[in-house]
PDB file of C-alpha atoms in Angstrom:
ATOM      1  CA  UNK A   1      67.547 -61.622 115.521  1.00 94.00           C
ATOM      2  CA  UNK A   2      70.754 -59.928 113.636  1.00 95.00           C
ATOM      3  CA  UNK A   3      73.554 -61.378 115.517  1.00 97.00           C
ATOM      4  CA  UNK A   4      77.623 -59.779 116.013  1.00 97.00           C
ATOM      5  CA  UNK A   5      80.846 -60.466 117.635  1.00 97.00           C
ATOM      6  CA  UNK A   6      82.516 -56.920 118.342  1.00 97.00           C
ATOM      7  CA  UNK A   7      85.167 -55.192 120.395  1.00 97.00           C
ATOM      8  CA  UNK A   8      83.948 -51.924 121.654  1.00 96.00           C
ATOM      9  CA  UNK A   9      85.849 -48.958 122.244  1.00 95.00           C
ATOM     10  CA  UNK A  10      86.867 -47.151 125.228  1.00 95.00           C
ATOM     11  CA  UNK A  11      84.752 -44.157 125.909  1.00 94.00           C
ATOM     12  CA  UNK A  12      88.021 -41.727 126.292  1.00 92.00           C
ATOM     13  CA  UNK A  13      89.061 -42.758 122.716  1.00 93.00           C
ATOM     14  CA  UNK A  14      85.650 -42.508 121.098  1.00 93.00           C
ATOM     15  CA  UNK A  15      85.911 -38.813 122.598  1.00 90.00           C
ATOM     16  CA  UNK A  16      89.300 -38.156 121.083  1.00 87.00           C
ATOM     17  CA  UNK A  17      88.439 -39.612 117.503  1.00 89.00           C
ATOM     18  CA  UNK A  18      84.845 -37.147 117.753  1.00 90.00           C
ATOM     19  CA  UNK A  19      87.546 -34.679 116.928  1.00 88.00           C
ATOM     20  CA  UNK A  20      88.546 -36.363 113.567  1.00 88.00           C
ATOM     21  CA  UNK A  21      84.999 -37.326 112.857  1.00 89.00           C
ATOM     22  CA  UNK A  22      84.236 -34.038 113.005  1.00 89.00           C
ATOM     23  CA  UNK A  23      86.754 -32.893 110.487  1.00 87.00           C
ATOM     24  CA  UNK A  24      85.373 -35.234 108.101  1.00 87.00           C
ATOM     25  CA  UNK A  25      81.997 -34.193 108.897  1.00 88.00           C
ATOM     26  CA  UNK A  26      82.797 -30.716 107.856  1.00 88.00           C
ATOM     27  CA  UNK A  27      83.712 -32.271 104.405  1.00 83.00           C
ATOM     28  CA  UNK A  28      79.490 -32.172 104.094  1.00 84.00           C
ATOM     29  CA  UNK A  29      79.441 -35.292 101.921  1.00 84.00           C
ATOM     30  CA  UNK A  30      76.534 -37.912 101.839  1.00 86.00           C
ATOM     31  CA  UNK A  31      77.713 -39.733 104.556  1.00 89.00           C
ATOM     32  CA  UNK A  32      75.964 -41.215 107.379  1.00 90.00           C
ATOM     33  CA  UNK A  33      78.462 -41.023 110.259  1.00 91.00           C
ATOM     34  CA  UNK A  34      78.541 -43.895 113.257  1.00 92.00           C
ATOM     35  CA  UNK A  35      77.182 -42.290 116.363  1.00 91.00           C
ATOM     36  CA  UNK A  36      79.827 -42.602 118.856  1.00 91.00           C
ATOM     37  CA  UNK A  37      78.048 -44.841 121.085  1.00 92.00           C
ATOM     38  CA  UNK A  38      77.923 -47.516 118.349  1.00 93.00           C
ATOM     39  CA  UNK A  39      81.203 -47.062 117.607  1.00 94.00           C
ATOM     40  CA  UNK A  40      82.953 -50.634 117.620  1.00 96.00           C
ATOM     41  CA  UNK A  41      85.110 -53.219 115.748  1.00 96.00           C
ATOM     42  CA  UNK A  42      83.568 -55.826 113.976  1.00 95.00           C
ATOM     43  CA  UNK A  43      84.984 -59.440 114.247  1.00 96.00           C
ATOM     44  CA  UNK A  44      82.087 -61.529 113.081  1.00 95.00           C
ATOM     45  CA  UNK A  45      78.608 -60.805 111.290  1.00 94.00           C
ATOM     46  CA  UNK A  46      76.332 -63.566 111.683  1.00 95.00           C
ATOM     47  CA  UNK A  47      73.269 -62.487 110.318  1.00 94.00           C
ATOM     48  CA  UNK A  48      69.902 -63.514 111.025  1.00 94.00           C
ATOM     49  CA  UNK A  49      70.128 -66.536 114.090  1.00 95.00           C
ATOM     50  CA  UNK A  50      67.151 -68.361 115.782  1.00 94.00           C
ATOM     51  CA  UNK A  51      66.635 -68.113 119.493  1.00 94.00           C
ATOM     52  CA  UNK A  52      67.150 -71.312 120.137  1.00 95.00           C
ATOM     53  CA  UNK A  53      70.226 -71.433 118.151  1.00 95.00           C
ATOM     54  CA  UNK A  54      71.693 -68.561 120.526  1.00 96.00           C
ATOM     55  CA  UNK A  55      72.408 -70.633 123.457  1.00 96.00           C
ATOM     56  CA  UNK A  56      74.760 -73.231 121.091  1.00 95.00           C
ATOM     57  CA  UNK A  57      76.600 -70.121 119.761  1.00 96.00           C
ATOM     58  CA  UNK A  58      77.454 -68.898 123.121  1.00 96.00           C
ATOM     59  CA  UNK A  59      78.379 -72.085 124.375  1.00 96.00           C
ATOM     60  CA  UNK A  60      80.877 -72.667 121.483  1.00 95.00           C
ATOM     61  CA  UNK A  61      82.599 -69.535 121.951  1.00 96.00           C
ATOM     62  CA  UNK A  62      82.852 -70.259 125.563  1.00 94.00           C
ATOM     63  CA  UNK A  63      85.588 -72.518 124.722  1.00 91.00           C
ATOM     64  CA  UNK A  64      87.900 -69.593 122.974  1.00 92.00           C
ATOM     65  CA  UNK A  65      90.750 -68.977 125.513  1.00 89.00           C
ATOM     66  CA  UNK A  66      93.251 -66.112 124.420  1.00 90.00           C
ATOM     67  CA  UNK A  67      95.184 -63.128 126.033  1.00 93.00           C
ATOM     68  CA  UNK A  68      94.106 -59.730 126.019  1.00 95.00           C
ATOM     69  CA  UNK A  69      95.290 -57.915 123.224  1.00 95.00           C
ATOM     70  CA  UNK A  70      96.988 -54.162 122.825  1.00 95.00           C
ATOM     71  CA  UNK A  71      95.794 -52.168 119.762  1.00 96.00           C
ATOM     72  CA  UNK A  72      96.723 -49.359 118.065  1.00 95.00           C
ATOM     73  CA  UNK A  73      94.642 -47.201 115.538  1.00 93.00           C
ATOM     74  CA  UNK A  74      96.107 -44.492 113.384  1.00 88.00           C
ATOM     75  CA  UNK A  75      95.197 -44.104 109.696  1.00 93.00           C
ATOM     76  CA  UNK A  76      91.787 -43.169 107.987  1.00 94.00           C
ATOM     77  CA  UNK A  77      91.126 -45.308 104.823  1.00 93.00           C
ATOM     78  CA  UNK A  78      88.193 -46.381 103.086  1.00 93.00           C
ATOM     79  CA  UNK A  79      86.613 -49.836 101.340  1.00 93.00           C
ATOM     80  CA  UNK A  80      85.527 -48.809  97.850  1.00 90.00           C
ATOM     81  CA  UNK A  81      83.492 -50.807  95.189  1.00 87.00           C
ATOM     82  CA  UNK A  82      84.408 -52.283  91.913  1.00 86.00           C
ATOM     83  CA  UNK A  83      84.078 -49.040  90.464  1.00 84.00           C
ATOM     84  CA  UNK A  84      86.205 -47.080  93.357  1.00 84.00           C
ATOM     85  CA  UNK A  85      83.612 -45.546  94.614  1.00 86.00           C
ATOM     86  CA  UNK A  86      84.111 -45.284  98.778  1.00 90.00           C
ATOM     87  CA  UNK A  87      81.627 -46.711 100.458  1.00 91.00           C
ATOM     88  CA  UNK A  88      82.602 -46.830 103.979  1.00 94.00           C
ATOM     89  CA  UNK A  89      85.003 -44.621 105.491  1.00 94.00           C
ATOM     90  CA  UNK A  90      87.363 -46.259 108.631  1.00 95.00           C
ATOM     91  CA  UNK A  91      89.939 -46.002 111.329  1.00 95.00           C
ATOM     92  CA  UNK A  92      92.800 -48.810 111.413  1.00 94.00           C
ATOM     93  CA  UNK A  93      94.935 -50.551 113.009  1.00 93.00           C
ATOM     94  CA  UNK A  94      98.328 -50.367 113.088  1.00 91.00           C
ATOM     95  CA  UNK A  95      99.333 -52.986 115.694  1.00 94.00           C
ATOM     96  CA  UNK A  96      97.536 -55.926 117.048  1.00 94.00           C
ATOM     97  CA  UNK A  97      95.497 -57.152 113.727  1.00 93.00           C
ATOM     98  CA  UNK A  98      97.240 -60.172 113.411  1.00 93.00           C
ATOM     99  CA  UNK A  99      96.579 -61.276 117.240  1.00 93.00           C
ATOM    100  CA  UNK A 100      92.404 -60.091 117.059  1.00 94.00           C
ATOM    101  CA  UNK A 101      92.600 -62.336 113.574  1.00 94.00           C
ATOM    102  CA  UNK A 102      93.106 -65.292 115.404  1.00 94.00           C
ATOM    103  CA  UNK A 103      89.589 -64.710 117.676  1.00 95.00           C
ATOM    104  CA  UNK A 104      87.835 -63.375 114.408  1.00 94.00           C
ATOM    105  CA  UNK A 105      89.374 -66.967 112.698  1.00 94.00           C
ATOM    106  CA  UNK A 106      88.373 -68.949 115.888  1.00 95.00           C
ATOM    107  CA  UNK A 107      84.618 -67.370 115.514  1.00 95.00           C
ATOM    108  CA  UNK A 108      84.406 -67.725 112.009  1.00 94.00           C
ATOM    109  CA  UNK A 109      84.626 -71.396 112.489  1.00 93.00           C
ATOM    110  CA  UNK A 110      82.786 -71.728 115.717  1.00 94.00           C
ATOM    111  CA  UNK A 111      79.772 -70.620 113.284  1.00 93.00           C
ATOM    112  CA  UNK A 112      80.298 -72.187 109.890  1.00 91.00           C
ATOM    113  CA  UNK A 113      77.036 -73.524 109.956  1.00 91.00           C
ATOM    114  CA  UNK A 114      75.081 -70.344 110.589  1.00 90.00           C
ATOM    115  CA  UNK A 115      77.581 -68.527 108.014  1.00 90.00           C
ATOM    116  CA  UNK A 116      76.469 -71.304 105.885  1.00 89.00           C
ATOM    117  CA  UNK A 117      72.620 -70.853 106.646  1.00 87.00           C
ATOM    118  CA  UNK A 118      72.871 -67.039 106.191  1.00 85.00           C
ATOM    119  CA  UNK A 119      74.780 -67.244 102.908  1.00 87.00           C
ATOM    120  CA  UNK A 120      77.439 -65.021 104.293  1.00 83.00           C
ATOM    121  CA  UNK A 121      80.882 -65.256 103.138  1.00 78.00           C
ATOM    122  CA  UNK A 122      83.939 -65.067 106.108  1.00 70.00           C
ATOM    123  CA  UNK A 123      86.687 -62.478 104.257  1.00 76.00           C
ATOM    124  CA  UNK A 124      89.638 -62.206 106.199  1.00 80.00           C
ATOM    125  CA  UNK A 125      89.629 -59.760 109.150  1.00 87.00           C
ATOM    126  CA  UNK A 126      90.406 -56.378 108.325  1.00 90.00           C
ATOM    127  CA  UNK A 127      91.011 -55.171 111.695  1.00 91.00           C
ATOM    128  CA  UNK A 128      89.685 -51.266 111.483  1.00 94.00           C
ATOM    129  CA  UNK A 129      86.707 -49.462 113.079  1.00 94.00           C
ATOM    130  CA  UNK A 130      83.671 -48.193 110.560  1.00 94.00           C
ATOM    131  CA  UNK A 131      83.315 -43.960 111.140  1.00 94.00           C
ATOM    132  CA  UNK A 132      80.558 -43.206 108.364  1.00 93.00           C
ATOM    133  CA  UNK A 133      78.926 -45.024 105.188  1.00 92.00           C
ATOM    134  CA  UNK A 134      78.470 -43.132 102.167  1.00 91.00           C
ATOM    135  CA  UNK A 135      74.920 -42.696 101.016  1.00 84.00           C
ATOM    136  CA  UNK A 136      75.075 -41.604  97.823  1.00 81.00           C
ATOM    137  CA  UNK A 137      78.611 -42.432  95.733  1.00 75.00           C
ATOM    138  CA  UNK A 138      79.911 -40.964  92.757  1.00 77.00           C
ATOM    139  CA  UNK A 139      83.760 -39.939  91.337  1.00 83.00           C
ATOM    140  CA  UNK A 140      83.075 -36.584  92.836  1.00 85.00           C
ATOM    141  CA  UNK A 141      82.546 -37.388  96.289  1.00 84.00           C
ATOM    142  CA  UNK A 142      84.974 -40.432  96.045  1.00 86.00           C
ATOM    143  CA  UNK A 143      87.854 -37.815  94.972  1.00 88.00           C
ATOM    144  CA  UNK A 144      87.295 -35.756  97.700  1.00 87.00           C
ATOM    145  CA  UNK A 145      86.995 -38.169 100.342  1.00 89.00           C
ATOM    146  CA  UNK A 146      90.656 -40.003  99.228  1.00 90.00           C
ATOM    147  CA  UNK A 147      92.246 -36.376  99.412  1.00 89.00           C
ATOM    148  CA  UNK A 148      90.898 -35.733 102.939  1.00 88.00           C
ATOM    149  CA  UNK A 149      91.331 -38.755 104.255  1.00 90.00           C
ATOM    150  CA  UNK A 150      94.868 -38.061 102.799  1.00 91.00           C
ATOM    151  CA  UNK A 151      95.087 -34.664 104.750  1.00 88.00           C
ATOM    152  CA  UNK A 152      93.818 -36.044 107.967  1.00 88.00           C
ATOM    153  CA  UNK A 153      96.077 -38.678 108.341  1.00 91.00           C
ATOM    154  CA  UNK A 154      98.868 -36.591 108.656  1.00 89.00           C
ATOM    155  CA  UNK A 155      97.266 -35.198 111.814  1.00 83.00           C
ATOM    156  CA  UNK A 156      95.129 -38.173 113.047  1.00 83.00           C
ATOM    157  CA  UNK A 157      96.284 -39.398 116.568  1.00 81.00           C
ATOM    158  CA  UNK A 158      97.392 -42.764 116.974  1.00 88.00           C
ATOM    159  CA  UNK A 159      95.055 -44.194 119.547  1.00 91.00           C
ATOM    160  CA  UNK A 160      95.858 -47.289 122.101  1.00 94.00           C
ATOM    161  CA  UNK A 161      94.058 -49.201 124.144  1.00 95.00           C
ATOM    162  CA  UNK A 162      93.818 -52.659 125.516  1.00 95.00           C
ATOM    163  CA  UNK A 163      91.250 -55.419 124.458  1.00 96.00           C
ATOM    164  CA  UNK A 164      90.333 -57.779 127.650  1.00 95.00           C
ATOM    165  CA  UNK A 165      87.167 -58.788 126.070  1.00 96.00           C
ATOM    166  CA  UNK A 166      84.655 -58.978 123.099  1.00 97.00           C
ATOM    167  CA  UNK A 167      80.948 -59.068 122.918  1.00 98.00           C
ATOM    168  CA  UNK A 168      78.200 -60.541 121.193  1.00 98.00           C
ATOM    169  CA  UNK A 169      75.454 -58.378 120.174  1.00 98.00           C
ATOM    170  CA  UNK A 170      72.143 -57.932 118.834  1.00 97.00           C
ATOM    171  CA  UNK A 171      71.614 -55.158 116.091  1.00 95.00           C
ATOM    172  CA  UNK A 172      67.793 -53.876 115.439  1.00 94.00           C
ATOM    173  CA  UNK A 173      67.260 -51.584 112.539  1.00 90.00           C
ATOM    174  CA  UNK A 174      65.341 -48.721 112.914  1.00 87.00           C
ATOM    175  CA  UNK A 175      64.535 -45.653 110.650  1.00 87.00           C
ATOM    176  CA  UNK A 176      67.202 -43.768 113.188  1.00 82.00           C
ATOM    177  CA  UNK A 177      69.941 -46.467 112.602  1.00 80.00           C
ATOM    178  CA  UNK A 178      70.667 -49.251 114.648  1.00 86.00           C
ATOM    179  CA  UNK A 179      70.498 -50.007 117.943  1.00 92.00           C
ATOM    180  CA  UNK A 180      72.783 -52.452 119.914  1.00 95.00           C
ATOM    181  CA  UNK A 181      71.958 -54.541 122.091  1.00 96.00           C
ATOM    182  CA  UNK A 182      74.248 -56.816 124.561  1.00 97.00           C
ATOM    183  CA  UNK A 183      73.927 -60.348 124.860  1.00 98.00           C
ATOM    184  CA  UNK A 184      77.291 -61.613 126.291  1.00 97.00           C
ATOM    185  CA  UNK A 185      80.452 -60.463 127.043  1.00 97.00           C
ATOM    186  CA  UNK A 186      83.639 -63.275 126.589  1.00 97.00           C
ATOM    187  CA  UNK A 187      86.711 -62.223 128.676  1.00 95.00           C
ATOM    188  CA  UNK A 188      89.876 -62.440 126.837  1.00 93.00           C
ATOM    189  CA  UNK A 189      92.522 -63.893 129.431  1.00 80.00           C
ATOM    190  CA  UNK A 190      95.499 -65.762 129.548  1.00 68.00           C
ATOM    191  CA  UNK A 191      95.443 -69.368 129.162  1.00 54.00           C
ATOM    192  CA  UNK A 192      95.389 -71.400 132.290  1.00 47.00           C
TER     193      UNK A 192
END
């Protein structure tokens, strides 16, 4: 099974950031937009994990003690390739990366070995939430996604909300995208 640590997103702000998907929907690039009810932040990717691994993972992370955490997104940006082509298109943060690194960090080594197994690389937490994936990327499209992204900024909302806890999921591929499931939620609360 394909195996994540996310935060998820409260259901009023996925409904205020529809607004400024939409705008960038109306750009009609090759983009395959997040469906809001996916819509999430991404600490970890573990991959592919065994069933009987799953019980060790959750019982390492267990362990992680931390206070909830306040968050702000505001910006659009994008991750391009070597080439600077954008392939995904995101919302950021603006305040509380540096606190949501330290449970990405703590996760990252909780699972070394799986990371390991799975050939997957930890790259330091970019703290931003994943609103489409282009399909098909060129200078063309790549141009005119920078300039709206540019446009939109200067109207996005700046979006807060507090993080009291973070989830481990199971993704399953299907020709319609994929579909989350949840597996267990860790509470993020002071230290006693």
């Amino acid at each position: 099974m394909r195996l994540f640590f996310a935060v998820d997103i409260p259901e009023d702000i996925k409904k205020r950031l529809k607004h400024e998907i939409c705008e960038l929907e109306k750009m009609k690039i090759p983009c395959k937009f997040v469906k809001l009810k996916n819509l999430h932040m991404t600490l970890l990717f573990l991959g592919e994990v065994k069933e009987e691994e799953l019980q060790g993972i959750i019982e390492k992370v267990e362990k992680f003690k931390s206070a909830p955490v306040e968050v702000s997104m505001k910006n659009f940006g994008y991750f391009a390739d070597k080439r600077k082509n954008v392939r995904i298109i995101w919302k950021g943060l603006s305040k509380g990366e540096k606190r949501l690194s330290s449970v990405s960090k703590f996760l990252i080594e909780a699972n070394r070995e799986i990371l390991e197994k799975n050939e997957l690389t930890s790259k330091p937490f970019k703290g931003h939430l994943t609103v489409g994936r282009i399909k098909k990327w060129d200078r063309k499209v790549s141009q005119k996604i920078m300039e709206e992204i540019i446009r939109l900024n200067k109207i996005a909302e700046n979006e807060s909300f507090r993080i009291e806890n973070f989830h481990l999921y199971k993704s399953t591929l299907t020709p319609h995208g994929s579909e989350y499931e949840l597996i267990k939620t860790f509470p993020l609360k002071d230290r006693i």
